[in-house]
Amino acid sequence: MLLITDIDSLRQFRNSCPPEARIGLVPTMGALHAGHLALAARAVQENEVSIVTIFVNPTQFGPSEDFSRYPRTLEADLAKLAPLGIDAVFAPEVASIYPEPPAEFAFQIRSLDRKLCGASRPGHMNGVVQVVSILFHLTRPTHAYFGLKDYQQCLIIRRLVRELHFPLEVVPCPIVREADGLAMSSRNVYLSPEERRQAAALSRTLREVRERLGTFSGTAEAKAFARQALAAFPLVQPDYVEILHGETLEDLDSLAPEGQPVAFIAAWLGKTRLIDNLPLY
Ligand code: PAF
């Protein structure tokens, strides 16, 4: 497994790949957990060449967010990736990706970031789209793997690829969960033991909403139920509880399957913000 930290070496590596090769890319911010490793293993399995990028992207963090304390564990990450058969890891410095800060060009997302994390974290999705575009240009993958825990991110990147004609396929991959249902996240390491215990309420609540779907008159009642269920966990402070159309993220009144409803929760546990989602059909 090749560790590449500069853009010239990445270009050299990429140019050395057979022109028709299927190239799988797994963009990450490091602090790899089993969810990332599932993406990496799938990229190895489905492609002739597999590349993982590890880059904590400053432009997707707001001024008061956790950019500086975000876990950086490059050595441990490399040790986890090596046995999987990944061909190259690209782990650049910020100055390689953004040589002239602040960047002159920024993305504007018209509608898909108006709800959920796009609304709670202004500018976040723009930063994601910016860095993902840069990584697509540099690595030129044919297939790019993203975890569905970041459901809104997956939708936005799929749209980015379509509108900017990136010649690649976005491969959304299922959420990987701990035994108690908590969605794997690099931020789970911030949780105190009691926060970690209560964090399982997010996935449990989503499951309960799905199980009781037929008993709700519509999304308003289902969301009220979810808020009430979360209220039993005093360390869980909901940021949003939403049920939206799974393709457009538009509001829904009805829970009918035609709306492809997906339930979303974001919540604070102390200083840690966690997200989770569950398609209701
Ligand atoms: O999902 C993430 O880890 C990040 O948002 C991504 C896609 C690697 C961009 O920095």
GROMACS .gro file of C-alpha atoms and ligand atoms in nm:
model
  291
    1MET     CA    1   0.000   0.000   0.000
    2LEU     CA    2   0.145   0.330  -0.116
    3LEU     CA    3   0.120   0.635   0.111
    4ILE     CA    4   0.103   0.950  -0.101
    5THR     CA    5   0.108   1.296   0.054
    6ASP     CA    6   0.169   1.528  -0.241
    7ILE     CA    7  -0.031   1.598  -0.554
    8ASP     CA    8   0.253   1.532  -0.803
    9SER     CA    9   0.303   1.180  -0.666
   10LEU     CA   10  -0.073   1.122  -0.672
   11ARG     CA   11  -0.088   1.225  -1.038
   12GLN     CA   12   0.206   0.995  -1.115
   13PHE     CA   13   0.034   0.705  -0.939
   14ARG     CA   14  -0.294   0.775  -1.114
   15ASN     CA   15  -0.126   0.803  -1.456
   16SER     CA   16   0.038   0.465  -1.398
   17CYS     CA   17  -0.303   0.294  -1.364
   18PRO     CA   18  -0.425   0.109  -1.674
   19PRO     CA   19  -0.644   0.349  -1.878
   20GLU     CA   20  -0.950   0.123  -1.871
   21ALA     CA   21  -0.912   0.019  -1.505
   22ARG     CA   22  -1.204   0.043  -1.268
   23ILE     CA   23  -1.081   0.280  -0.997
   24GLY     CA   24  -1.254   0.285  -0.658
   25LEU     CA   25  -1.224   0.590  -0.434
   26VAL     CA   26  -1.315   0.608  -0.064
   27PRO     CA   27  -1.291   0.969   0.060
   28THR     CA   28  -1.255   0.990   0.439
   29MET     CA   29  -1.141   1.228   0.710
   30GLY     CA   30  -0.952   0.948   0.885
   31ALA     CA   31  -1.011   0.820   1.241
   32LEU     CA   32  -1.126   0.510   1.058
   33HIS     CA   33  -1.387   0.279   1.210
   34ALA     CA   34  -1.558  -0.036   1.086
   35GLY     CA   35  -1.792   0.173   0.868
   36HIS     CA   36  -1.500   0.320   0.672
   37LEU     CA   37  -1.332  -0.020   0.655
   38ALA     CA   38  -1.647  -0.171   0.502
   39LEU     CA   39  -1.633   0.098   0.230
   40ALA     CA   40  -1.263   0.030   0.174
   41ALA     CA   41  -1.312  -0.348   0.159
   42ARG     CA   42  -1.591  -0.303  -0.093
   43ALA     CA   43  -1.374  -0.071  -0.304
   44VAL     CA   44  -1.098  -0.334  -0.308
   45GLN     CA   45  -1.343  -0.609  -0.400
   46GLU     CA   46  -1.516  -0.420  -0.680
   47ASN     CA   47  -1.226  -0.237  -0.846
   48GLU     CA   48  -0.888  -0.306  -1.002
   49VAL     CA   49  -0.737  -0.008  -0.821
   50SER     CA   50  -0.853   0.124  -0.485
   51ILE     CA   51  -0.763   0.460  -0.331
   52VAL     CA   52  -0.854   0.588   0.016
   53THR     CA   53  -0.812   0.958   0.089
   54ILE     CA   54  -0.757   1.081   0.445
   55PHE     CA   55  -0.802   1.455   0.478
   56VAL     CA   56  -0.969   1.655   0.753
   57ASN     CA   57  -1.118   1.920   0.531
   58PRO     CA   58  -1.119   2.263   0.700
   59THR     CA   59  -1.375   2.416   0.464
   60GLN     CA   60  -1.656   2.190   0.584
   61PHE     CA   61  -1.622   2.294   0.951
   62GLY     CA   62  -1.789   2.607   1.085
   63PRO     CA   63  -1.584   2.853   1.297
   64SER     CA   64  -1.714   2.709   1.625
   65GLU     CA   65  -1.702   2.343   1.519
   66ASP     CA   66  -1.454   2.068   1.605
   67PHE     CA   67  -1.195   2.105   1.323
   68SER     CA   68  -0.898   2.143   1.557
   69ARG     CA   69  -1.000   1.862   1.793
   70TYR     CA   70  -1.120   1.624   1.520
   71PRO     CA   71  -0.930   1.296   1.580
   72ARG     CA   72  -0.619   1.258   1.361
   73THR     CA   73  -0.487   0.902   1.376
   74LEU     CA   74  -0.292   0.850   1.052
   75GLU     CA   75  -0.062   0.571   1.175
   76ALA     CA   76  -0.350   0.368   1.318
   77ASP     CA   77  -0.558   0.433   1.003
   78LEU     CA   78  -0.280   0.303   0.778
   79ALA     CA   79  -0.245  -0.009   0.994
   80LYS     CA   80  -0.618  -0.076   0.953
   81LEU     CA   81  -0.615  -0.025   0.575
   82ALA     CA   82  -0.300  -0.221   0.487
   83PRO     CA   83  -0.448  -0.571   0.538
   84LEU     CA   84  -0.749  -0.487   0.318
   85GLY     CA   85  -0.543  -0.464  -0.001
   86ILE     CA   86  -0.591  -0.091  -0.067
   87ASP     CA   87  -0.347   0.022  -0.339
   88ALA     CA   88  -0.290   0.382  -0.231
   89VAL     CA   89  -0.373   0.618   0.053
   90PHE     CA   90  -0.368   0.989  -0.027
   91ALA     CA   91  -0.317   1.191   0.292
   92PRO     CA   92  -0.224   1.548   0.194
   93GLU     CA   93  -0.156   1.854   0.410
   94VAL     CA   94  -0.415   2.132   0.402
   95ALA     CA   95  -0.172   2.355   0.209
   96SER     CA   96  -0.152   2.104  -0.077
   97ILE     CA   97  -0.528   2.102  -0.127
   98TYR     CA   98  -0.584   2.473  -0.063
   99PRO     CA   99  -0.257   2.645  -0.163
  100GLU     CA  100  -0.408   2.995  -0.152
  101PRO     CA  101  -0.650   3.028   0.137
  102PRO     CA  102  -0.918   3.142   0.133
  103ALA     CA  103  -1.008   2.971  -0.193
  104GLU     CA  104  -1.143   3.211  -0.457
  105PHE     CA  105  -1.411   2.971  -0.577
  106ALA     CA  106  -1.687   2.831  -0.364
  107PHE     CA  107  -1.988   2.617  -0.438
  108GLN     CA  108  -2.344   2.721  -0.383
  109ILE     CA  109  -2.605   2.453  -0.332
  110ARG     CA  110  -2.945   2.573  -0.436
  111SER     CA  111  -3.191   2.357  -0.243
  112LEU     CA  112  -3.065   2.019  -0.124
  113ASP     CA  113  -2.884   2.173   0.172
  114ARG     CA  114  -3.178   2.378   0.306
  115LYS     CA  115  -3.276   2.110   0.557
  116LEU     CA  116  -3.103   1.876   0.805
  117CYS     CA  117  -2.727   1.926   0.843
  118GLY     CA  118  -2.723   2.179   0.561
  119ALA     CA  119  -2.947   2.404   0.772
  120SER     CA  120  -2.784   2.327   1.109
  121ARG     CA  121  -2.429   2.366   0.977
  122PRO     CA  122  -2.430   2.659   0.731
  123GLY     CA  123  -2.155   2.620   0.471
  124HIS     CA  124  -2.083   2.260   0.566
  125MET     CA  125  -2.220   2.099   0.250
  126ASN     CA  126  -2.049   2.361   0.033
  127GLY     CA  127  -1.717   2.261   0.190
  128VAL     CA  128  -1.793   1.894   0.135
  129VAL     CA  129  -1.878   1.950  -0.231
  130GLN     CA  130  -1.564   2.162  -0.274
  131VAL     CA  131  -1.326   1.901  -0.135
  132VAL     CA  132  -1.501   1.607  -0.297
  133SER     CA  133  -1.475   1.782  -0.636
  134ILE     CA  134  -1.104   1.839  -0.579
  135LEU     CA  135  -1.055   1.475  -0.479
  136PHE     CA  136  -1.252   1.356  -0.783
  137HIS     CA  137  -1.034   1.570  -1.012
  138LEU     CA  138  -0.712   1.447  -0.855
  139THR     CA  139  -0.793   1.076  -0.829
  140ARG     CA  140  -1.027   1.039  -1.132
  141PRO     CA  141  -1.219   0.742  -0.990
  142THR     CA  142  -1.474   0.542  -1.187
  143HIS     CA  143  -1.657   0.457  -0.862
  144ALA     CA  144  -1.675   0.657  -0.537
  145TYR     CA  145  -1.798   0.501  -0.213
  146PHE     CA  146  -1.987   0.700   0.054
  147GLY     CA  147  -2.162   0.585   0.372
  148LEU     CA  148  -2.537   0.643   0.400
  149LYS     CA  149  -2.508   0.770   0.756
  150ASP     CA  150  -2.441   1.100   0.578
  151TYR     CA  151  -2.760   1.059   0.374
  152GLN     CA  152  -2.789   1.423   0.271
  153GLN     CA  153  -2.420   1.429   0.174
  154CYS     CA  154  -2.478   1.123  -0.049
  155LEU     CA  155  -2.773   1.291  -0.224
  156ILE     CA  156  -2.579   1.612  -0.278
  157ILE     CA  157  -2.271   1.432  -0.412
  158ARG     CA  158  -2.482   1.223  -0.646
  159ARG     CA  159  -2.634   1.543  -0.781
  160LEU     CA  160  -2.290   1.706  -0.806
  161VAL     CA  161  -2.166   1.416  -1.017
  162ARG     CA  162  -2.467   1.439  -1.244
  163GLU     CA  163  -2.461   1.815  -1.291
  164LEU     CA  164  -2.086   1.859  -1.327
  165HIS     CA  165  -2.059   1.549  -1.545
  166PHE     CA  166  -1.796   1.375  -1.339
  167PRO     CA  167  -1.744   1.044  -1.524
  168LEU     CA  168  -1.801   0.824  -1.223
  169GLU     CA  169  -2.065   0.638  -1.030
  170VAL     CA  170  -2.149   0.721  -0.669
  171VAL     CA  171  -2.191   0.402  -0.464
  172PRO     CA  172  -2.396   0.466  -0.146
  173CYS     CA  173  -2.319   0.203   0.120
  174PRO     CA  174  -2.527   0.090   0.419
  175ILE     CA  175  -2.472   0.233   0.767
  176VAL     CA  176  -2.252   0.010   0.986
  177ARG     CA  177  -2.377  -0.006   1.345
  178GLU     CA  178  -2.247  -0.104   1.688
  179ALA     CA  179  -2.417  -0.400   1.862
  180ASP     CA  180  -2.668  -0.165   2.033
  181GLY     CA  181  -2.754   0.005   1.704
  182LEU     CA  182  -2.544   0.322   1.737
  183ALA     CA  183  -2.427   0.427   1.389
  184MET     CA  184  -2.049   0.414   1.366
  185SER     CA  185  -1.892   0.759   1.358
  186SER     CA  186  -1.544   0.898   1.416
  187ARG     CA  187  -1.708   1.132   1.667
  188ASN     CA  188  -1.826   0.845   1.890
  189VAL     CA  189  -1.482   0.851   2.059
  190TYR     CA  190  -1.573   1.188   2.215
  191LEU     CA  191  -1.861   1.034   2.415
  192SER     CA  192  -1.834   0.976   2.790
  193PRO     CA  193  -1.947   0.625   2.900
  194GLU     CA  194  -2.292   0.755   2.998
  195GLU     CA  195  -2.328   0.960   2.677
  196ARG     CA  196  -2.224   0.651   2.481
  197ARG     CA  197  -2.497   0.448   2.655
  198GLN     CA  198  -2.766   0.707   2.585
  199ALA     CA  199  -2.646   0.759   2.225
  200ALA     CA  200  -2.813   0.430   2.129
  201ALA     CA  201  -3.144   0.618   2.172
  202LEU     CA  202  -3.102   0.772   1.825
  203SER     CA  203  -3.114   0.443   1.633
  204ARG     CA  204  -3.365   0.289   1.876
  205THR     CA  205  -3.603   0.580   1.823
  206LEU     CA  206  -3.571   0.556   1.445
  207ARG     CA  207  -3.648   0.185   1.461
  208GLU     CA  208  -3.948   0.245   1.688
  209VAL     CA  209  -4.087   0.500   1.442
  210ARG     CA  210  -4.057   0.245   1.162
  211GLU     CA  211  -4.212  -0.033   1.370
  212ARG     CA  212  -4.513   0.184   1.463
  213LEU     CA  213  -4.552   0.343   1.122
  214GLY     CA  214  -4.911   0.223   1.073
  215THR     CA  215  -5.023   0.382   1.402
  216PHE     CA  216  -4.933   0.742   1.307
  217SER     CA  217  -5.176   0.971   1.123
  218GLY     CA  218  -4.887   1.139   0.943
  219THR     CA  219  -4.532   1.272   0.978
  220ALA     CA  220  -4.626   1.529   1.247
  221GLU     CA  221  -4.744   1.257   1.483
  222ALA     CA  222  -4.446   1.033   1.405
  223LYS     CA  223  -4.201   1.317   1.473
  224ALA     CA  224  -4.379   1.405   1.799
  225PHE     CA  225  -4.348   1.040   1.902
  226ALA     CA  226  -3.975   1.042   1.822
  227ARG     CA  227  -3.916   1.362   2.021
  228GLN     CA  228  -4.098   1.214   2.316
  229ALA     CA  229  -3.897   0.890   2.295
  230LEU     CA  230  -3.571   1.089   2.290
  231ALA     CA  231  -3.683   1.296   2.589
  232ALA     CA  232  -3.642   0.985   2.807
  233PHE     CA  233  -3.264   1.027   2.758
  234PRO     CA  234  -3.163   1.350   2.932
  235LEU     CA  235  -2.814   1.361   2.777
  236VAL     CA  236  -2.961   1.349   2.424
  237GLN     CA  237  -3.048   1.702   2.307
  238PRO     CA  238  -3.215   1.681   1.965
  239ASP     CA  239  -3.095   1.923   1.699
  240TYR     CA  240  -3.352   1.802   1.445
  241VAL     CA  241  -3.606   1.524   1.408
  242GLU     CA  242  -3.733   1.509   1.051
  243ILE     CA  243  -3.920   1.285   0.813
  244LEU     CA  244  -3.853   1.393   0.455
  245HIS     CA  245  -3.880   1.266   0.101
  246GLY     CA  246  -3.587   1.032   0.048
  247GLU     CA  247  -3.487   1.177  -0.291
  248THR     CA  248  -3.578   1.546  -0.277
  249LEU     CA  249  -3.565   1.607   0.101
  250GLU     CA  250  -3.895   1.787   0.069
  251ASP     CA  251  -4.134   1.803   0.366
  252LEU     CA  252  -4.399   1.532   0.379
  253ASP     CA  253  -4.734   1.532   0.557
  254SER     CA  254  -4.818   1.173   0.478
  255LEU     CA  255  -4.618   0.863   0.561
  256ALA     CA  256  -4.733   0.685   0.245
  257PRO     CA  257  -4.465   0.483   0.065
  258GLU     CA  258  -4.485   0.701  -0.250
  259GLY     CA  259  -4.308   0.978  -0.054
  260GLN     CA  260  -4.016   0.741   0.010
  261PRO     CA  261  -4.007   0.878   0.365
  262VAL     CA  262  -3.680   0.870   0.553
  263ALA     CA  263  -3.655   0.959   0.922
  264PHE     CA  264  -3.355   1.168   1.031
  265ILE     CA  265  -3.224   1.257   1.377
  266ALA     CA  266  -2.935   1.480   1.477
  267ALA     CA  267  -2.866   1.526   1.846
  268TRP     CA  268  -2.609   1.674   2.078
  269LEU     CA  269  -2.463   1.463   2.358
  270GLY     CA  270  -2.257   1.714   2.549
  271LYS     CA  271  -2.026   1.872   2.288
  272THR     CA  272  -2.070   1.586   2.041
  273ARG     CA  273  -2.320   1.604   1.758
  274LEU     CA  274  -2.438   1.269   1.617
  275ILE     CA  275  -2.662   1.195   1.319
  276ASP     CA  276  -2.856   0.891   1.206
  277ASN     CA  277  -3.134   0.806   0.960
  278LEU     CA  278  -3.361   0.522   0.858
  279PRO     CA  279  -3.572   0.475   0.545
  280LEU     CA  280  -3.924   0.398   0.669
  281TYR     CA  281  -3.999   0.143   0.394
  282PAF     O1  282  -1.801   1.202   0.500
  282PAF     C1  283  -1.687   1.247   0.521
  282PAF     O2  284  -1.605   1.189   0.592
  282PAF     C2  285  -1.647   1.379   0.459
  282PAF     O3  286  -1.754   1.466   0.453
  282PAF     C3  287  -1.584   1.363   0.319
  282PAF     C4  288  -1.683   1.306   0.218
  282PAF     C5  289  -1.462   1.273   0.328
  282PAF     C6  290  -1.539   1.499   0.265
  282PAF     O4  291  -1.444   1.556   0.349
   0.00000   0.00000   0.00000
